[in-house]
Amino acid sequence: ILLCEISGVSRAAYYKWRQRTPTARELENEAILQDIRTIYARVGGIYGYRRMKLNINRLYGKTFNHKRIYRLMHIAGLQSVIRRKRKRYVPSSAQYVAENRLNREFTASKPNEKWVTDVTEFKLGNGRKAYLSAILDLYDKSIISYVLGGSNNNGLVFQTLDQAIAILKENEQPLIHSDRGYQYTSRVFKRKVEKAKMVHSMSRAGRCIDNGPMESFWGTLKCEEYYLHKYETIETLQQSINEYIDFYNNKRYQERLKGLSPLEYRIQAA
């Protein structure tokens, strides 16, 4: 009653509020909020309201507005855990350079039409480092091959390319786009691409945006997995990356893929 007097609310209004029956929307909001908390905890807090909306829509079989999900997450004090780290460009002497044939056309009409690739660095305990090479398909943004190693060398990149080429059908000859890192400008990489009858495209010097989708994936991987944990050994990092890429390919629903995961979208094409 004292609080009523302080807040300027009458006793009648207070007792009326206590006796009221929650509306159907309020009950639904309570249920949605409980599911939001469950999903948020399950993915370690990496979802913001947009991706949470995709998960809630799929769970309920409805189309909730993103503003409603944002409001409920705000009420619960939930927000995505993110952290960005810019990649530095390190120039290298090239044995050969390909044209920028991709030219920032980051869409594809079918699987295995356009690939992008790159290598990124991770720090381990005691100042050690690990390097991840990956190839991403621009059709569905799925990761089709990846290799983690302790050295940023030719073997890392060549093994990643060999794994990707192994999945190609006889009539598939994708364009593969990379930056001008020394592995990609080597004669061996050029021969591998030519043997597979693929087309090589390269970013312009110092233009990370020319390989935007690959840079975007590195940022997503590091924000949603790597920055949230500490890794003392390459083995623990390998396990974490395996689990995340499996999650990314199979369970991470994306707005641009009509609310599907990359591999769900890929299966539709087949």
GROMACS .gro file of C-alpha atoms in nm:
model
  270
    1ILE     CA    1   0.000   0.000   0.000
    2LEU     CA    2   0.288   0.234   0.081
    3LEU     CA    3   0.428   0.169  -0.269
    4CYS     CA    4   0.088   0.255  -0.416
    5GLU     CA    5   0.092   0.589  -0.237
    6ILE     CA    6   0.448   0.659  -0.350
    7SER     CA    7   0.370   0.573  -0.713
    8GLY     CA    8   0.034   0.746  -0.713
    9VAL     CA    9  -0.168   0.429  -0.780
   10SER     CA   10  -0.505   0.389  -0.608
   11ARG     CA   11  -0.581   0.083  -0.392
   12ALA     CA   12  -0.870  -0.011  -0.620
   13ALA     CA   13  -0.646  -0.007  -0.926
   14TYR     CA   14  -0.385  -0.217  -0.745
   15TYR     CA   15  -0.633  -0.489  -0.640
   16LYS     CA   16  -0.793  -0.488  -0.985
   17TRP     CA   17  -0.449  -0.545  -1.136
   18ARG     CA   18  -0.378  -0.835  -0.897
   19GLN     CA   19  -0.704  -1.009  -0.985
   20ARG     CA   20  -0.688  -0.965  -1.362
   21THR     CA   21  -0.642  -1.265  -1.594
   22PRO     CA   22  -0.339  -1.249  -1.826
   23THR     CA   23  -0.428  -1.209  -2.194
   24ALA     CA   24  -0.351  -1.477  -2.451
   25ARG     CA   25  -0.070  -1.259  -2.591
   26GLU     CA   26   0.086  -1.214  -2.247
   27LEU     CA   27   0.078  -1.590  -2.189
   28GLU     CA   28   0.233  -1.646  -2.532
   29ASN     CA   29   0.504  -1.390  -2.454
   30GLU     CA   30   0.588  -1.576  -2.132
   31ALA     CA   31   0.621  -1.903  -2.325
   32ILE     CA   32   0.831  -1.742  -2.599
   33LEU     CA   33   1.058  -1.578  -2.343
   34GLN     CA   34   1.116  -1.912  -2.171
   35ASP     CA   35   1.212  -2.069  -2.505
   36ILE     CA   36   1.436  -1.771  -2.586
   37ARG     CA   37   1.625  -1.824  -2.261
   38THR     CA   38   1.661  -2.197  -2.338
   39ILE     CA   39   1.795  -2.137  -2.691
   40TYR     CA   40   2.021  -1.854  -2.574
   41ALA     CA   41   2.178  -2.080  -2.310
   42ARG     CA   42   2.215  -2.369  -2.553
   43VAL     CA   43   2.416  -2.166  -2.807
   44GLY     CA   44   2.624  -1.984  -2.546
   45GLY     CA   45   2.468  -1.642  -2.603
   46ILE     CA   46   2.582  -1.599  -2.964
   47TYR     CA   47   2.234  -1.525  -3.102
   48GLY     CA   48   2.103  -1.172  -3.139
   49TYR     CA   49   1.734  -1.096  -3.192
   50ARG     CA   50   1.741  -1.153  -3.570
   51ARG     CA   51   1.877  -1.508  -3.552
   52MET     CA   52   1.669  -1.577  -3.242
   53LYS     CA   53   1.362  -1.481  -3.444
   54LEU     CA   54   1.444  -1.750  -3.702
   55ASN     CA   55   1.473  -2.014  -3.432
   56ILE     CA   56   1.153  -1.909  -3.253
   57ASN     CA   57   0.961  -1.893  -3.583
   58ARG     CA   58   1.071  -2.244  -3.667
   59LEU     CA   59   0.994  -2.373  -3.317
   60TYR     CA   60   0.640  -2.230  -3.315
   61GLY     CA   61   0.566  -2.265  -3.686
   62LYS     CA   62   0.470  -1.898  -3.698
   63THR     CA   63   0.612  -1.570  -3.827
   64PHE     CA   64   0.683  -1.346  -3.530
   65ASN     CA   65   0.799  -0.989  -3.594
   66HIS     CA   66   1.164  -0.925  -3.512
   67LYS     CA   67   1.061  -0.626  -3.298
   68ARG     CA   68   0.868  -0.855  -3.066
   69ILE     CA   69   1.164  -1.088  -3.021
   70TYR     CA   70   1.393  -0.787  -2.967
   71ARG     CA   71   1.160  -0.650  -2.700
   72LEU     CA   72   1.140  -0.983  -2.516
   73MET     CA   73   1.518  -1.029  -2.525
   74HIS     CA   74   1.561  -0.673  -2.400
   75ILE     CA   75   1.325  -0.742  -2.111
   76ALA     CA   76   1.530  -1.051  -2.022
   77GLY     CA   77   1.859  -0.862  -2.057
   78LEU     CA   78   1.981  -1.094  -2.336
   79GLN     CA   79   2.201  -0.979  -2.621
   80SER     CA   80   2.446  -1.139  -2.858
   81VAL     CA   81   2.804  -1.177  -2.743
   82ILE     CA   82   3.019  -1.033  -3.022
   83ARG     CA   83   3.375  -0.923  -3.071
   84ARG     CA   84   3.544  -0.814  -3.392
   85LYS     CA   85   3.906  -0.830  -3.492
   86ARG     CA   86   4.033  -0.683  -3.816
   87LYS     CA   87   4.262  -0.884  -4.037
   88ARG     CA   88   4.592  -0.729  -4.135
   89TYR     CA   89   4.707  -0.744  -4.495
   90VAL     CA   90   5.063  -0.869  -4.540
   91PRO     CA   91   5.204  -0.823  -4.891
   92SER     CA   92   5.398  -1.108  -5.050
   93SER     CA   93   5.593  -1.163  -5.370
   94ALA     CA   94   5.375  -1.347  -5.622
   95GLN     CA   95   5.482  -1.615  -5.870
   96TYR     CA   96   5.167  -1.536  -6.066
   97VAL     CA   97   4.856  -1.319  -6.019
   98ALA     CA   98   4.503  -1.385  -6.147
   99GLU     CA   99   4.245  -1.125  -6.242
  100ASN     CA  100   3.961  -1.034  -6.007
  101ARG     CA  101   3.705  -1.231  -6.207
  102LEU     CA  102   3.462  -1.257  -5.915
  103ASN     CA  103   3.445  -0.876  -5.900
  104ARG     CA  104   3.236  -0.880  -5.579
  105GLU     CA  105   2.954  -1.078  -5.743
  106PHE     CA  106   2.894  -1.274  -5.423
  107THR     CA  107   2.592  -1.473  -5.543
  108ALA     CA  108   2.571  -1.803  -5.730
  109SER     CA  109   2.282  -1.974  -5.909
  110LYS     CA  110   2.379  -2.328  -5.809
  111PRO     CA  111   2.612  -2.520  -5.576
  112ASN     CA  112   2.980  -2.546  -5.672
  113GLU     CA  113   2.961  -2.253  -5.911
  114LYS     CA  114   3.164  -2.000  -5.711
  115TRP     CA  115   3.395  -2.065  -5.416
  116VAL     CA  116   3.592  -1.828  -5.194
  117THR     CA  117   3.887  -1.929  -4.977
  118ASP     CA  118   4.126  -1.786  -4.721
  119VAL     CA  119   4.342  -1.864  -4.416
  120THR     CA  120   4.293  -1.715  -4.070
  121GLU     CA  121   4.502  -1.720  -3.753
  122PHE     CA  122   4.419  -1.829  -3.398
  123LYS     CA  123   4.624  -1.777  -3.083
  124LEU     CA  124   4.674  -2.068  -2.843
  125GLY     CA  125   4.828  -2.087  -2.497
  126ASN     CA  126   5.196  -2.004  -2.442
  127GLY     CA  127   5.202  -1.774  -2.744
  128ARG     CA  128   5.153  -2.054  -2.996
  129LYS     CA  129   4.938  -2.012  -3.306
  130ALA     CA  130   4.716  -2.223  -3.528
  131TYR     CA  131   4.589  -2.156  -3.880
  132LEU     CA  132   4.260  -2.249  -4.042
  133SER     CA  133   4.219  -2.277  -4.417
  134ALA     CA  134   3.865  -2.307  -4.553
  135ILE     CA  135   3.662  -2.293  -4.874
  136LEU     CA  136   3.310  -2.145  -4.873
  137ASP     CA  137   3.046  -2.199  -5.144
  138LEU     CA  138   2.878  -1.870  -5.240
  139TYR     CA  139   2.552  -2.046  -5.331
  140ASP     CA  140   2.454  -2.130  -4.974
  141LYS     CA  141   2.751  -1.993  -4.774
  142SER     CA  142   2.835  -2.347  -4.655
  143ILE     CA  143   3.188  -2.451  -4.564
  144ILE     CA  144   3.274  -2.735  -4.801
  145SER     CA  145   3.628  -2.805  -4.682
  146TYR     CA  146   3.862  -2.689  -4.408
  147VAL     CA  147   4.198  -2.783  -4.257
  148LEU     CA  148   4.353  -2.668  -3.930
  149GLY     CA  149   4.730  -2.675  -3.884
  150GLY     CA  150   5.013  -2.539  -3.677
  151SER     CA  151   5.179  -2.364  -3.971
  152ASN     CA  152   5.049  -2.126  -4.234
  153ASN     CA  153   5.209  -2.308  -4.525
  154ASN     CA  154   5.138  -2.435  -4.875
  155GLY     CA  155   5.039  -2.781  -4.753
  156LEU     CA  156   4.754  -2.638  -4.546
  157VAL     CA  157   4.601  -2.462  -4.846
  158PHE     CA  158   4.669  -2.741  -5.094
  159GLN     CA  159   4.503  -3.000  -4.870
  160THR     CA  160   4.195  -2.778  -4.835
  161LEU     CA  161   4.173  -2.742  -5.213
  162ASP     CA  162   4.220  -3.116  -5.270
  163GLN     CA  163   3.934  -3.195  -5.030
  164ALA     CA  164   3.704  -2.954  -5.211
  165ILE     CA  165   3.794  -3.078  -5.558
  166ALA     CA  166   3.720  -3.436  -5.445
  167ILE     CA  167   3.350  -3.354  -5.398
  168LEU     CA  168   3.303  -3.212  -5.748
  169LYS     CA  169   3.099  -3.394  -6.009
  170GLU     CA  170   3.241  -3.443  -6.356
  171ASN     CA  171   3.068  -3.138  -6.507
  172GLU     CA  172   3.139  -2.899  -6.216
  173GLN     CA  173   3.418  -2.646  -6.268
  174PRO     CA  174   3.376  -2.369  -6.011
  175LEU     CA  175   3.545  -2.034  -6.000
  176ILE     CA  176   3.763  -2.010  -5.689
  177HIS     CA  177   3.845  -1.669  -5.545
  178SER     CA  178   4.130  -1.595  -5.303
  179ASP     CA  179   4.345  -1.309  -5.186
  180ARG     CA  180   4.709  -1.269  -5.297
  181GLY     CA  181   4.861  -1.474  -5.018
  182TYR     CA  182   5.177  -1.656  -5.120
  183GLN     CA  183   5.004  -1.997  -5.119
  184TYR     CA  184   4.748  -1.883  -5.376
  185THR     CA  185   5.002  -1.711  -5.601
  186SER     CA  186   5.225  -2.019  -5.612
  187ARG     CA  187   5.269  -2.219  -5.932
  188VAL     CA  188   5.157  -2.538  -5.756
  189PHE     CA  189   4.821  -2.388  -5.660
  190LYS     CA  190   4.782  -2.260  -6.017
  191ARG     CA  191   4.848  -2.609  -6.157
  192LYS     CA  192   4.597  -2.768  -5.920
  193VAL     CA  193   4.329  -2.521  -6.026
  194GLU     CA  194   4.403  -2.573  -6.394
  195LYS     CA  195   4.406  -2.952  -6.359
  196ALA     CA  196   4.055  -2.937  -6.211
  197LYS     CA  197   3.954  -2.709  -6.502
  198MET     CA  198   3.858  -2.438  -6.256
  199VAL     CA  199   3.894  -2.060  -6.292
  200HIS     CA  200   4.107  -1.869  -6.043
  201SER     CA  201   4.012  -1.518  -5.930
  202MET     CA  202   4.212  -1.295  -5.695
  203SER     CA  203   4.138  -0.992  -5.482
  204ARG     CA  204   4.314  -0.669  -5.561
  205ALA     CA  205   4.613  -0.589  -5.343
  206GLY     CA  206   4.506  -0.487  -4.994
  207ARG     CA  207   4.132  -0.503  -5.073
  208CYS     CA  208   3.982  -0.743  -4.814
  209ILE     CA  209   3.631  -0.647  -4.928
  210ASP     CA  210   3.697  -0.831  -5.256
  211ASN     CA  211   3.678  -1.151  -5.050
  212GLY     CA  212   3.397  -1.024  -4.827
  213PRO     CA  213   3.200  -1.348  -4.765
  214MET     CA  214   3.510  -1.531  -4.644
  215GLU     CA  215   3.604  -1.243  -4.417
  216SER     CA  216   3.248  -1.240  -4.287
  217PHE     CA  217   3.265  -1.611  -4.202
  218TRP     CA  218   3.591  -1.565  -4.011
  219GLY     CA  219   3.429  -1.287  -3.810
  220THR     CA  220   3.126  -1.505  -3.736
  221LEU     CA  221   3.337  -1.805  -3.633
  222LYS     CA  222   3.554  -1.599  -3.401
  223CYS     CA  223   3.270  -1.400  -3.247
  224GLU     CA  224   3.042  -1.698  -3.188
  225GLU     CA  225   3.303  -1.955  -3.085
  226TYR     CA  226   3.671  -1.864  -3.061
  227TYR     CA  227   3.650  -1.541  -2.858
  228LEU     CA  228   3.419  -1.704  -2.604
  229HIS     CA  229   3.674  -1.964  -2.494
  230LYS     CA  230   4.044  -2.013  -2.428
  231TYR     CA  231   4.240  -2.280  -2.612
  232GLU     CA  232   4.565  -2.419  -2.477
  233THR     CA  233   4.619  -2.686  -2.743
  234ILE     CA  234   4.550  -2.724  -3.112
  235GLU     CA  235   4.354  -3.041  -3.032
  236THR     CA  236   4.096  -2.854  -2.823
  237LEU     CA  237   4.071  -2.584  -3.090
  238GLN     CA  238   4.023  -2.851  -3.358
  239GLN     CA  239   3.734  -3.007  -3.166
  240SER     CA  240   3.574  -2.667  -3.115
  241ILE     CA  241   3.605  -2.577  -3.484
  242ASN     CA  242   3.466  -2.915  -3.591
  243GLU     CA  243   3.162  -2.866  -3.369
  244TYR     CA  244   3.108  -2.506  -3.476
  245ILE     CA  245   3.130  -2.572  -3.851
  246ASP     CA  246   2.890  -2.865  -3.813
  247PHE     CA  247   2.653  -2.629  -3.627
  248TYR     CA  248   2.706  -2.352  -3.885
  249ASN     CA  249   2.637  -2.578  -4.184
  250ASN     CA  250   2.345  -2.771  -4.038
  251LYS     CA  251   2.171  -2.570  -3.766
  252ARG     CA  252   2.255  -2.200  -3.798
  253TYR     CA  253   1.948  -2.061  -3.975
  254GLN     CA  254   2.003  -1.759  -4.198
  255GLU     CA  255   1.763  -1.487  -4.310
  256ARG     CA  256   1.913  -1.470  -4.659
  257LEU     CA  257   1.856  -1.845  -4.699
  258LYS     CA  258   1.483  -1.810  -4.622
  259GLY     CA  259   1.528  -1.919  -4.263
  260LEU     CA  260   1.714  -2.239  -4.353
  261SER     CA  261   2.061  -2.358  -4.263
  262PRO     CA  262   2.320  -2.366  -4.544
  263LEU     CA  263   2.295  -2.740  -4.601
  264GLU     CA  264   1.914  -2.737  -4.583
  265TYR     CA  265   1.921  -2.472  -4.857
  266ARG     CA  266   2.171  -2.679  -5.055
  267ILE     CA  267   1.953  -2.989  -5.036
  268GLN     CA  268   1.663  -2.792  -5.184
  269ALA     CA  269   1.877  -2.714  -5.487
  270ALA     CA  270   1.944  -3.083  -5.536
   0.00000   0.00000   0.00000
